[in-house]
Amino acid sequence: MSKNTKIAKKVKVQFLIFLAIYITVGLINARYLPKDPREVIGNVANRWIVGPEGVWYLRINPATVVMSFVVIAILIWFARLVYKEFSLIPTRKQAFAESLMEFVYDIVQSSIPDEKYARPTFVIAMTLFLYIAVSNLISGFIPGISVEVSKVINESGQVVRHVKFVLFNDTFPAPTSDLNTNLTYAVMVFLISQYFGIKAKGIKAWLKGFLEPIPIMLPMNIIGELAKPVSHSLRLFGNITGGGILVLALSYFVKYMFLPPFLWAYFGIFSGLIQAFVFSTLAIAYIASQVS
Amino acid sequence: MDLFEINLTAVIQLMSFLFLLWMLKRLLYDPFFSMIEKRRQKIEGELAEAEQIRREAEKMRKEAEKLLAEANQRAQSIISKAEAEAEQIVESAKQKARIEAEKIKQEAAMDVERQKQEVFQQIQSVATELAVSMAMKILKGTLDEKAKREYLLKFLREHER
Amino acid sequence: MDQESVKILAEAIITAGKAIGAGLCMGLGAIGPGVGEGHVGQGAMEAIARQPELTNVITTRMLLADAIAETTGIYSLVITFLILFAL
């Protein structure tokens, strides 16, 4: 009984601190908000890209790379914490990690019964889930440093980006709201599923699979296969980017006074976790459809 | 077109993802799978142990049952023996009593008989005397003393039968 | 009309077309996923009413089916971005 009240007190204190931070952030934002909405919303589609124009292999998105490294660092830190105290009788952290892994492993096993393919599929899907979930979470509901980029075309016709770092205006930039990340992962899942398909069925049966049910369907089947990575990546990209733009616009309209915590909670926690789950589940489903 | 630009970031993301995959496999998944395996083995071992213990208990139970049945049987036999003995004792006592009673009865009967005999003999002799004397009074003169007595005795003996 | 005003008019027409196109694209594109997700939700609710003990499984599957039904809506969102910012 006394323990419960203690915990409730702790939760209350945490909640008060959380509210205080959000109100402070709202006040700061309301004070320094640009007067013209176009200044904020007109720049939502711009990305911070460094490198010469038109040379793809020299251009880079620093925000995405840095955030992705941060996410990876957080994940490895957590994994090390769990790894250090791994034992037969799980501690709280280990129980959390294990229940998460068991949840994903059950899904993998129910769709891919073959242990030979279930293990690597689990490794890929679990890593995807963890990466996307953490990246959606830290860039979904934690107000932090965001990058505001305004593009200007100068006299010689070249695009000049003015990069401005903004504190507490928006959440951190999400690696998953960059198509580079999503398309890479989706194409990786696509290639792995095709590789597993060839390995499981043999190359003849794999090629024959494109002629099912009648040979006329060959182009349709190829398009259907190629549409998988496109829809897979664009789903995550659209959800996270669209959510971010929506949150930014709505937050601007209410001058950051009361909506952002709830919007960040919805788009960050709920939508972000669901999209992470959907991305990894679809990866499992694509691999399973090729293996079986 | 910033939103849809694909550049070197994709390669960096792939590399960092593979690194993350490798690290997580080392730190999380391999321990997880080995832990599952270990738990499975431990549970199997414990199940086997429990099975063995159960079997032992079953064996012991059977032994105890057997012992109990034996003891029961022995007790039963002892009781029946004792009962039989008691019965025998009672029976023999009854027999003895009956024999005793019979003996006493016989003795009494014999006594009575003897006394009767005595009385009878006394009565006989007295009656003979009486009858002789009466007959002598009645038959004075028809027969002599000796013949009368013989006749009377004969008569009495015939009647006695 | 001189050169300058023609240029301004053309830019205005382009902006108007972008706005109309983006609005129509997003609005029309949201109909399909809306109806589809409604169907998914209906099916899930009926299934839960019939078998309340399977609520967890059904909810998970419903979210997955929602995400897949959402795909066309996301496509129209992406096209809207393209129209607004890349055209």
Short mmCIF file of N, CA and C in Angstrom, two decimals, chain B residues 1-160:
data_model
loop_
_atom_site.label_atom_id
_atom_site.label_comp_id
_atom_site.label_asym_id
_atom_site.label_seq_id
_atom_site.Cartn_x
_atom_site.Cartn_y
_atom_site.Cartn_z
N MET B 1 12.92 19.23 -54.83
CA MET B 1 13.06 17.76 -54.90
C MET B 1 13.86 17.23 -53.72
N ASP B 2 14.01 18.02 -52.67
CA ASP B 2 14.83 17.56 -51.55
C ASP B 2 14.27 16.31 -50.89
N LEU B 3 12.93 16.23 -50.88
CA LEU B 3 12.32 15.11 -50.16
C LEU B 3 12.61 13.78 -50.82
N PHE B 4 12.81 13.79 -52.15
CA PHE B 4 12.91 12.52 -52.87
C PHE B 4 14.30 12.27 -53.41
N GLU B 5 15.27 12.98 -52.86
CA GLU B 5 16.62 12.82 -53.39
C GLU B 5 17.31 11.63 -52.74
N ILE B 6 17.87 10.79 -53.60
CA ILE B 6 18.65 9.64 -53.12
C ILE B 6 20.11 9.96 -53.35
N ASN B 7 20.92 9.87 -52.31
CA ASN B 7 22.35 10.16 -52.48
C ASN B 7 23.18 9.24 -51.60
N LEU B 8 24.37 9.69 -51.29
CA LEU B 8 25.31 8.85 -50.54
C LEU B 8 24.76 8.43 -49.18
N THR B 9 23.82 9.19 -48.65
CA THR B 9 23.23 8.87 -47.36
C THR B 9 22.70 7.44 -47.32
N ALA B 10 22.14 7.00 -48.46
CA ALA B 10 21.59 5.65 -48.53
C ALA B 10 22.67 4.62 -48.22
N VAL B 11 23.84 4.80 -48.81
CA VAL B 11 24.93 3.85 -48.59
C VAL B 11 25.36 3.89 -47.13
N ILE B 12 25.48 5.12 -46.60
CA ILE B 12 25.89 5.24 -45.19
C ILE B 12 24.87 4.56 -44.28
N GLN B 13 23.57 4.77 -44.61
CA GLN B 13 22.53 4.16 -43.79
C GLN B 13 22.61 2.64 -43.86
N LEU B 14 22.86 2.11 -45.06
CA LEU B 14 22.98 0.65 -45.19
C LEU B 14 24.13 0.13 -44.33
N MET B 15 25.28 0.83 -44.44
CA MET B 15 26.44 0.40 -43.66
C MET B 15 26.14 0.44 -42.17
N SER B 16 25.57 1.56 -41.72
CA SER B 16 25.32 1.69 -40.28
C SER B 16 24.27 0.68 -39.84
N PHE B 17 23.32 0.37 -40.74
CA PHE B 17 22.32 -0.63 -40.38
C PHE B 17 22.97 -2.01 -40.24
N LEU B 18 23.86 -2.33 -41.17
CA LEU B 18 24.53 -3.63 -41.06
C LEU B 18 25.38 -3.70 -39.80
N PHE B 19 26.02 -2.58 -39.45
CA PHE B 19 26.81 -2.54 -38.21
C PHE B 19 25.89 -2.77 -37.01
N LEU B 20 24.75 -2.07 -37.02
CA LEU B 20 23.80 -2.23 -35.91
C LEU B 20 23.32 -3.67 -35.82
N LEU B 21 23.05 -4.25 -37.00
CA LEU B 21 22.57 -5.63 -37.04
C LEU B 21 23.61 -6.56 -36.42
N TRP B 22 24.87 -6.34 -36.80
CA TRP B 22 25.94 -7.19 -36.28
C TRP B 22 26.07 -7.04 -34.77
N MET B 23 26.07 -5.77 -34.33
CA MET B 23 26.22 -5.52 -32.89
C MET B 23 25.06 -6.14 -32.11
N LEU B 24 23.84 -5.91 -32.59
CA LEU B 24 22.68 -6.43 -31.87
C LEU B 24 22.67 -7.95 -31.88
N LYS B 25 23.12 -8.52 -32.99
CA LYS B 25 23.17 -9.99 -33.05
C LYS B 25 24.12 -10.50 -31.98
N ARG B 26 25.26 -9.80 -31.83
CA ARG B 26 26.22 -10.24 -30.82
C ARG B 26 25.70 -10.00 -29.41
N LEU B 27 25.07 -8.83 -29.22
CA LEU B 27 24.72 -8.44 -27.84
C LEU B 27 23.34 -8.92 -27.41
N LEU B 28 22.41 -9.05 -28.35
CA LEU B 28 21.04 -9.38 -27.94
C LEU B 28 20.56 -10.74 -28.44
N TYR B 29 20.70 -10.97 -29.74
CA TYR B 29 19.99 -12.14 -30.31
C TYR B 29 20.67 -13.45 -29.95
N ASP B 30 22.01 -13.46 -30.04
CA ASP B 30 22.68 -14.72 -29.71
C ASP B 30 22.46 -15.12 -28.25
N PRO B 31 22.63 -14.17 -27.29
CA PRO B 31 22.28 -14.53 -25.91
C PRO B 31 20.83 -14.95 -25.77
N PHE B 32 19.95 -14.29 -26.53
CA PHE B 32 18.52 -14.62 -26.44
C PHE B 32 18.27 -16.05 -26.88
N PHE B 33 18.84 -16.42 -28.03
CA PHE B 33 18.62 -17.79 -28.52
C PHE B 33 19.27 -18.81 -27.61
N SER B 34 20.50 -18.47 -27.15
CA SER B 34 21.16 -19.43 -26.26
C SER B 34 20.39 -19.55 -24.95
N MET B 35 19.80 -18.42 -24.53
CA MET B 35 19.01 -18.45 -23.29
C MET B 35 17.77 -19.32 -23.47
N ILE B 36 17.13 -19.18 -24.63
CA ILE B 36 15.95 -20.01 -24.91
C ILE B 36 16.35 -21.48 -24.85
N GLU B 37 17.49 -21.77 -25.50
CA GLU B 37 17.96 -23.15 -25.55
C GLU B 37 18.26 -23.65 -24.13
N LYS B 38 18.96 -22.77 -23.36
CA LYS B 38 19.34 -23.16 -22.01
C LYS B 38 18.08 -23.42 -21.17
N ARG B 39 17.13 -22.51 -21.30
CA ARG B 39 15.89 -22.67 -20.52
C ARG B 39 15.19 -23.96 -20.89
N ARG B 40 15.19 -24.23 -22.23
CA ARG B 40 14.52 -25.44 -22.68
C ARG B 40 15.18 -26.67 -22.08
N GLN B 41 16.54 -26.65 -22.13
CA GLN B 41 17.27 -27.79 -21.58
C GLN B 41 17.00 -27.93 -20.10
N LYS B 42 17.02 -26.78 -19.40
CA LYS B 42 16.82 -26.83 -17.96
C LYS B 42 15.44 -27.40 -17.64
N ILE B 43 14.45 -26.94 -18.38
CA ILE B 43 13.09 -27.40 -18.14
C ILE B 43 12.98 -28.88 -18.43
N GLU B 44 13.66 -29.29 -19.54
CA GLU B 44 13.61 -30.71 -19.87
C GLU B 44 14.26 -31.55 -18.77
N GLY B 45 15.44 -31.06 -18.29
CA GLY B 45 16.13 -31.77 -17.21
C GLY B 45 15.27 -31.86 -15.97
N GLU B 46 14.64 -30.72 -15.67
CA GLU B 46 13.81 -30.72 -14.47
C GLU B 46 12.61 -31.66 -14.63
N LEU B 47 12.08 -31.67 -15.86
CA LEU B 47 10.94 -32.57 -16.11
C LEU B 47 11.37 -34.02 -15.95
N ALA B 48 12.56 -34.34 -16.50
CA ALA B 48 13.05 -35.72 -16.39
C ALA B 48 13.25 -36.08 -14.92
N GLU B 49 13.85 -35.11 -14.17
CA GLU B 49 14.09 -35.35 -12.75
C GLU B 49 12.77 -35.60 -12.02
N ALA B 50 11.80 -34.75 -12.33
CA ALA B 50 10.49 -34.88 -11.69
C ALA B 50 9.88 -36.24 -12.03
N GLU B 51 10.08 -36.64 -13.30
CA GLU B 51 9.53 -37.93 -13.73
C GLU B 51 10.16 -39.06 -12.92
N GLN B 52 11.52 -38.92 -12.76
CA GLN B 52 12.22 -39.96 -12.01
C GLN B 52 11.73 -40.00 -10.56
N ILE B 53 11.61 -38.83 -9.97
CA ILE B 53 11.16 -38.76 -8.58
C ILE B 53 9.76 -39.36 -8.46
N ARG B 54 8.94 -39.05 -9.47
CA ARG B 54 7.58 -39.58 -9.45
C ARG B 54 7.60 -41.10 -9.50
N ARG B 55 8.51 -41.59 -10.39
CA ARG B 55 8.60 -43.04 -10.53
C ARG B 55 9.05 -43.69 -9.22
N GLU B 56 10.05 -43.05 -8.60
CA GLU B 56 10.55 -43.58 -7.33
C GLU B 56 9.44 -43.60 -6.28
N ALA B 57 8.72 -42.52 -6.24
CA ALA B 57 7.63 -42.42 -5.27
C ALA B 57 6.60 -43.51 -5.53
N GLU B 58 6.37 -43.74 -6.84
CA GLU B 58 5.40 -44.78 -7.20
C GLU B 58 5.87 -46.13 -6.68
N LYS B 59 7.19 -46.36 -6.90
CA LYS B 59 7.76 -47.62 -6.46
C LYS B 59 7.61 -47.78 -4.95
N MET B 60 7.98 -46.69 -4.25
CA MET B 60 7.90 -46.72 -2.78
C MET B 60 6.46 -46.96 -2.34
N ARG B 61 5.56 -46.31 -3.01
CA ARG B 61 4.16 -46.45 -2.65
C ARG B 61 3.72 -47.91 -2.79
N LYS B 62 4.19 -48.50 -3.92
CA LYS B 62 3.81 -49.90 -4.16
C LYS B 62 4.36 -50.80 -3.06
N GLU B 63 5.64 -50.52 -2.71
CA GLU B 63 6.27 -51.32 -1.66
C GLU B 63 5.49 -51.20 -0.35
N ALA B 64 5.18 -49.96 -0.04
CA ALA B 64 4.45 -49.71 1.21
C ALA B 64 3.11 -50.41 1.19
N GLU B 65 2.51 -50.38 0.00
CA GLU B 65 1.21 -51.04 -0.12
C GLU B 65 1.35 -52.53 0.14
N LYS B 66 2.45 -53.06 -0.47
CA LYS B 66 2.67 -54.49 -0.30
C LYS B 66 2.87 -54.83 1.17
N LEU B 67 3.72 -54.03 1.81
CA LEU B 67 3.99 -54.25 3.24
C LEU B 67 2.71 -54.17 4.04
N LEU B 68 1.94 -53.18 3.70
CA LEU B 68 0.69 -52.97 4.43
C LEU B 68 -0.23 -54.18 4.26
N ALA B 69 -0.28 -54.64 3.01
CA ALA B 69 -1.15 -55.80 2.75
C ALA B 69 -0.67 -57.01 3.53
N GLU B 70 0.67 -57.17 3.56
CA GLU B 70 1.21 -58.30 4.30
C GLU B 70 0.85 -58.22 5.79
N ALA B 71 1.08 -57.03 6.31
CA ALA B 71 0.79 -56.82 7.73
C ALA B 71 -0.68 -57.08 8.02
N ASN B 72 -1.48 -56.59 7.08
CA ASN B 72 -2.92 -56.80 7.24
C ASN B 72 -3.24 -58.27 7.30
N GLN B 73 -2.60 -58.99 6.36
CA GLN B 73 -2.87 -60.42 6.29
C GLN B 73 -2.46 -61.11 7.59
N ARG B 74 -1.26 -60.70 8.03
CA ARG B 74 -0.78 -61.34 9.26
C ARG B 74 -1.70 -61.06 10.43
N ALA B 75 -2.07 -59.84 10.53
CA ALA B 75 -2.97 -59.46 11.62
C ALA B 75 -4.27 -60.26 11.54
N GLN B 76 -4.73 -60.37 10.26
CA GLN B 76 -5.96 -61.12 10.06
C GLN B 76 -5.81 -62.55 10.54
N SER B 77 -4.66 -63.12 10.14
CA SER B 77 -4.44 -64.52 10.51
C SER B 77 -4.33 -64.67 12.02
N ILE B 78 -3.60 -63.69 12.64
CA ILE B 78 -3.46 -63.75 14.10
C ILE B 78 -4.84 -63.66 14.76
N ILE B 79 -5.61 -62.74 14.25
CA ILE B 79 -6.94 -62.56 14.85
C ILE B 79 -7.77 -63.83 14.69
N SER B 80 -7.70 -64.39 13.47
CA SER B 80 -8.53 -65.58 13.25
C SER B 80 -8.06 -66.74 14.11
N LYS B 81 -6.70 -66.79 14.23
CA LYS B 81 -6.16 -67.84 15.08
C LYS B 81 -6.66 -67.69 16.52
N ALA B 82 -6.53 -66.45 16.98
CA ALA B 82 -6.95 -66.18 18.36
C ALA B 82 -8.42 -66.50 18.54
N GLU B 83 -9.17 -66.11 17.49
CA GLU B 83 -10.61 -66.39 17.59
C GLU B 83 -10.86 -67.89 17.68
N ALA B 84 -10.11 -68.59 16.82
CA ALA B 84 -10.30 -70.04 16.81
C ALA B 84 -9.93 -70.63 18.16
N GLU B 85 -8.80 -70.10 18.71
CA GLU B 85 -8.37 -70.60 20.01
C GLU B 85 -9.44 -70.35 21.07
N ALA B 86 -9.91 -69.10 21.01
CA ALA B 86 -10.93 -68.75 22.00
C ALA B 86 -12.14 -69.67 21.87
N GLU B 87 -12.48 -69.87 20.61
CA GLU B 87 -13.63 -70.74 20.35
C GLU B 87 -13.38 -72.13 20.94
N GLN B 88 -12.12 -72.56 20.67
CA GLN B 88 -11.76 -73.90 21.14
C GLN B 88 -11.86 -73.97 22.65
N ILE B 89 -11.28 -72.88 23.27
CA ILE B 89 -11.28 -72.87 24.73
C ILE B 89 -12.71 -72.92 25.26
N VAL B 90 -13.53 -72.08 24.64
CA VAL B 90 -14.92 -72.04 25.08
C VAL B 90 -15.58 -73.39 24.89
N GLU B 91 -15.27 -73.93 23.70
CA GLU B 91 -15.88 -75.22 23.36
C GLU B 91 -15.47 -76.30 24.37
N SER B 92 -14.15 -76.26 24.63
CA SER B 92 -13.66 -77.31 25.53
C SER B 92 -14.25 -77.12 26.93
N ALA B 93 -14.33 -75.84 27.33
CA ALA B 93 -14.90 -75.58 28.65
C ALA B 93 -16.35 -76.05 28.71
N LYS B 94 -17.03 -75.76 27.58
CA LYS B 94 -18.43 -76.20 27.51
C LYS B 94 -18.52 -77.72 27.61
N GLN B 95 -17.61 -78.33 26.86
CA GLN B 95 -17.60 -79.81 26.84
C GLN B 95 -17.38 -80.36 28.24
N LYS B 96 -16.38 -79.74 28.83
CA LYS B 96 -16.01 -80.20 30.17
C LYS B 96 -17.20 -80.06 31.11
N ALA B 97 -17.80 -78.88 30.99
CA ALA B 97 -18.94 -78.61 31.87
C ALA B 97 -20.04 -79.62 31.62
N ARG B 98 -20.23 -79.86 30.30
CA ARG B 98 -21.30 -80.79 29.98
C ARG B 98 -21.00 -82.18 30.55
N ILE B 99 -19.72 -82.55 30.35
CA ILE B 99 -19.34 -83.88 30.85
C ILE B 99 -19.53 -83.96 32.35
N GLU B 100 -19.10 -82.86 32.98
CA GLU B 100 -19.22 -82.81 34.45
C GLU B 100 -20.68 -82.96 34.86
N ALA B 101 -21.48 -82.16 34.15
CA ALA B 101 -22.91 -82.18 34.48
C ALA B 101 -23.48 -83.57 34.26
N GLU B 102 -23.01 -84.14 33.12
CA GLU B 102 -23.50 -85.49 32.80
C GLU B 102 -23.11 -86.47 33.92
N LYS B 103 -21.85 -86.30 34.31
CA LYS B 103 -21.34 -87.20 35.35
C LYS B 103 -22.16 -87.06 36.63
N ILE B 104 -22.33 -85.77 36.99
CA ILE B 104 -23.07 -85.52 38.22
C ILE B 104 -24.47 -86.10 38.11
N LYS B 105 -25.06 -85.86 36.91
CA LYS B 105 -26.41 -86.37 36.71
C LYS B 105 -26.44 -87.90 36.83
N GLN B 106 -25.42 -88.49 36.19
CA GLN B 106 -25.36 -89.96 36.21
C GLN B 106 -25.20 -90.48 37.64
N GLU B 107 -24.28 -89.76 38.31
CA GLU B 107 -24.04 -90.18 39.69
C GLU B 107 -25.34 -90.09 40.51
N ALA B 108 -25.99 -88.93 40.28
CA ALA B 108 -27.24 -88.74 41.02
C ALA B 108 -28.25 -89.85 40.67
N ALA B 109 -28.26 -90.11 39.31
CA ALA B 109 -29.21 -91.14 38.87
C ALA B 109 -28.84 -92.49 39.48
N MET B 110 -27.53 -92.75 39.46
CA MET B 110 -27.10 -94.03 40.02
C MET B 110 -27.45 -94.09 41.50
N ASP B 111 -27.21 -93.03 42.15
CA ASP B 111 -27.54 -92.96 43.57
C ASP B 111 -29.02 -93.26 43.79
N VAL B 112 -29.80 -92.57 43.01
CA VAL B 112 -31.25 -92.76 43.12
C VAL B 112 -31.59 -94.21 42.86
N GLU B 113 -30.94 -94.73 41.82
CA GLU B 113 -31.23 -96.11 41.43
C GLU B 113 -30.88 -97.06 42.57
N ARG B 114 -29.68 -96.80 43.08
CA ARG B 114 -29.20 -97.67 44.16
C ARG B 114 -30.16 -97.60 45.35
N GLN B 115 -30.49 -96.35 45.68
CA GLN B 115 -31.40 -96.20 46.82
C GLN B 115 -32.73 -96.88 46.54
N LYS B 116 -33.13 -96.67 45.27
CA LYS B 116 -34.39 -97.30 44.88
C LYS B 116 -34.28 -98.82 45.04
N GLN B 117 -33.10 -99.28 44.52
CA GLN B 117 -32.88 -100.72 44.59
C GLN B 117 -32.96 -101.18 46.04
N GLU B 118 -32.29 -100.42 46.86
CA GLU B 118 -32.24 -100.78 48.27
C GLU B 118 -33.65 -100.81 48.85
N VAL B 119 -34.30 -99.64 48.58
CA VAL B 119 -35.67 -99.55 49.10
C VAL B 119 -36.50 -100.70 48.56
N PHE B 120 -36.30 -100.89 47.24
CA PHE B 120 -37.06 -101.97 46.60
C PHE B 120 -36.79 -103.31 47.27
N GLN B 121 -35.48 -103.56 47.51
CA GLN B 121 -35.13 -104.85 48.11
C GLN B 121 -35.75 -104.94 49.51
N GLN B 122 -35.61 -103.80 50.20
CA GLN B 122 -36.19 -103.80 51.54
C GLN B 122 -37.68 -104.10 51.46
N ILE B 123 -38.30 -103.32 50.54
CA ILE B 123 -39.75 -103.51 50.38
C ILE B 123 -40.03 -104.95 49.99
N GLN B 124 -39.16 -105.46 49.09
CA GLN B 124 -39.39 -106.83 48.59
C GLN B 124 -39.33 -107.84 49.76
N SER B 125 -38.24 -107.64 50.51
CA SER B 125 -38.11 -108.62 51.61
C SER B 125 -39.26 -108.47 52.59
N VAL B 126 -39.57 -107.15 52.89
CA VAL B 126 -40.65 -106.94 53.83
C VAL B 126 -41.95 -107.51 53.27
N ALA B 127 -42.16 -107.22 51.96
CA ALA B 127 -43.40 -107.63 51.30
C ALA B 127 -43.44 -109.15 51.25
N THR B 128 -42.28 -109.77 51.00
CA THR B 128 -42.23 -111.19 50.93
C THR B 128 -42.61 -111.74 52.28
N GLU B 129 -41.99 -111.14 53.32
CA GLU B 129 -42.29 -111.56 54.66
C GLU B 129 -43.79 -111.45 54.88
N LEU B 130 -44.26 -110.24 54.51
CA LEU B 130 -45.67 -109.97 54.74
C LEU B 130 -46.57 -110.96 54.01
N ALA B 131 -46.21 -111.10 52.72
CA ALA B 131 -47.05 -111.97 51.90
C ALA B 131 -46.99 -113.39 52.42
N VAL B 132 -45.76 -113.82 52.84
CA VAL B 132 -45.63 -115.18 53.32
C VAL B 132 -46.49 -115.35 54.55
N SER B 133 -46.30 -114.32 55.44
CA SER B 133 -47.07 -114.43 56.63
C SER B 133 -48.57 -114.42 56.36
N MET B 134 -48.96 -113.56 55.38
CA MET B 134 -50.39 -113.50 55.01
C MET B 134 -50.84 -114.81 54.38
N ALA B 135 -50.01 -115.27 53.47
CA ALA B 135 -50.38 -116.48 52.77
C ALA B 135 -50.42 -117.63 53.74
N MET B 136 -49.49 -117.64 54.71
CA MET B 136 -49.49 -118.70 55.69
C MET B 136 -50.75 -118.65 56.48
N LYS B 137 -51.18 -117.51 56.83
CA LYS B 137 -52.43 -117.37 57.54
C LYS B 137 -53.60 -117.88 56.72
N ILE B 138 -53.54 -117.51 55.35
CA ILE B 138 -54.64 -117.94 54.49
C ILE B 138 -54.53 -119.42 54.18
N LEU B 139 -53.31 -119.87 53.83
CA LEU B 139 -53.16 -121.23 53.34
C LEU B 139 -52.59 -122.16 54.39
N LYS B 140 -52.97 -122.00 55.56
CA LYS B 140 -52.51 -122.85 56.63
C LYS B 140 -52.93 -124.26 56.41
N GLY B 141 -51.97 -125.02 56.26
CA GLY B 141 -52.31 -126.41 56.16
C GLY B 141 -52.23 -127.00 54.78
N THR B 142 -52.43 -126.24 53.69
CA THR B 142 -52.39 -126.80 52.36
C THR B 142 -51.03 -127.10 51.86
N LEU B 143 -50.06 -126.36 52.23
CA LEU B 143 -48.70 -126.60 51.79
C LEU B 143 -47.76 -126.48 52.97
N ASP B 144 -46.61 -127.08 52.83
CA ASP B 144 -45.65 -126.88 53.90
C ASP B 144 -44.88 -125.60 53.69
N GLU B 145 -44.15 -125.25 54.75
CA GLU B 145 -43.49 -123.95 54.79
C GLU B 145 -42.58 -123.72 53.61
N LYS B 146 -41.75 -124.74 53.33
CA LYS B 146 -40.76 -124.60 52.27
C LYS B 146 -41.35 -124.45 50.90
N ALA B 147 -42.33 -125.20 50.57
CA ALA B 147 -42.97 -125.13 49.25
C ALA B 147 -43.64 -123.82 49.02
N LYS B 148 -44.29 -123.32 50.13
CA LYS B 148 -44.95 -122.04 49.99
C LYS B 148 -43.97 -120.97 49.63
N ARG B 149 -42.85 -120.92 50.39
CA ARG B 149 -41.86 -119.89 50.11
C ARG B 149 -41.34 -119.95 48.69
N GLU B 150 -41.05 -121.15 48.19
CA GLU B 150 -40.53 -121.29 46.84
C GLU B 150 -41.54 -120.80 45.80
N TYR B 151 -42.69 -121.13 46.00
CA TYR B 151 -43.74 -120.71 45.07
C TYR B 151 -43.86 -119.22 45.02
N LEU B 152 -43.85 -118.61 46.20
CA LEU B 152 -44.00 -117.18 46.28
C LEU B 152 -42.84 -116.47 45.60
N LEU B 153 -41.64 -116.97 45.85
CA LEU B 153 -40.47 -116.36 45.25
C LEU B 153 -40.54 -116.40 43.74
N LYS B 154 -40.93 -117.60 43.26
CA LYS B 154 -41.07 -117.76 41.82
C LYS B 154 -42.05 -116.74 41.24
N PHE B 155 -43.16 -116.62 41.93
CA PHE B 155 -44.20 -115.69 41.54
C PHE B 155 -43.66 -114.26 41.46
N LEU B 156 -42.93 -113.90 42.54
CA LEU B 156 -42.40 -112.55 42.59
C LEU B 156 -41.40 -112.30 41.47
N ARG B 157 -40.56 -113.30 41.19
CA ARG B 157 -39.57 -113.12 40.15
C ARG B 157 -40.23 -112.94 38.79
N GLU B 158 -41.25 -113.70 38.60
CA GLU B 158 -41.97 -113.56 37.33
C GLU B 158 -42.54 -112.17 37.19
N HIS B 159 -43.01 -111.65 38.29
CA HIS B 159 -43.58 -110.30 38.27
C HIS B 159 -42.56 -109.22 38.10
N GLU B 160 -41.41 -109.61 38.66
CA GLU B 160 -40.32 -108.64 38.58
C GLU B 160 -39.93 -108.34 37.13
#
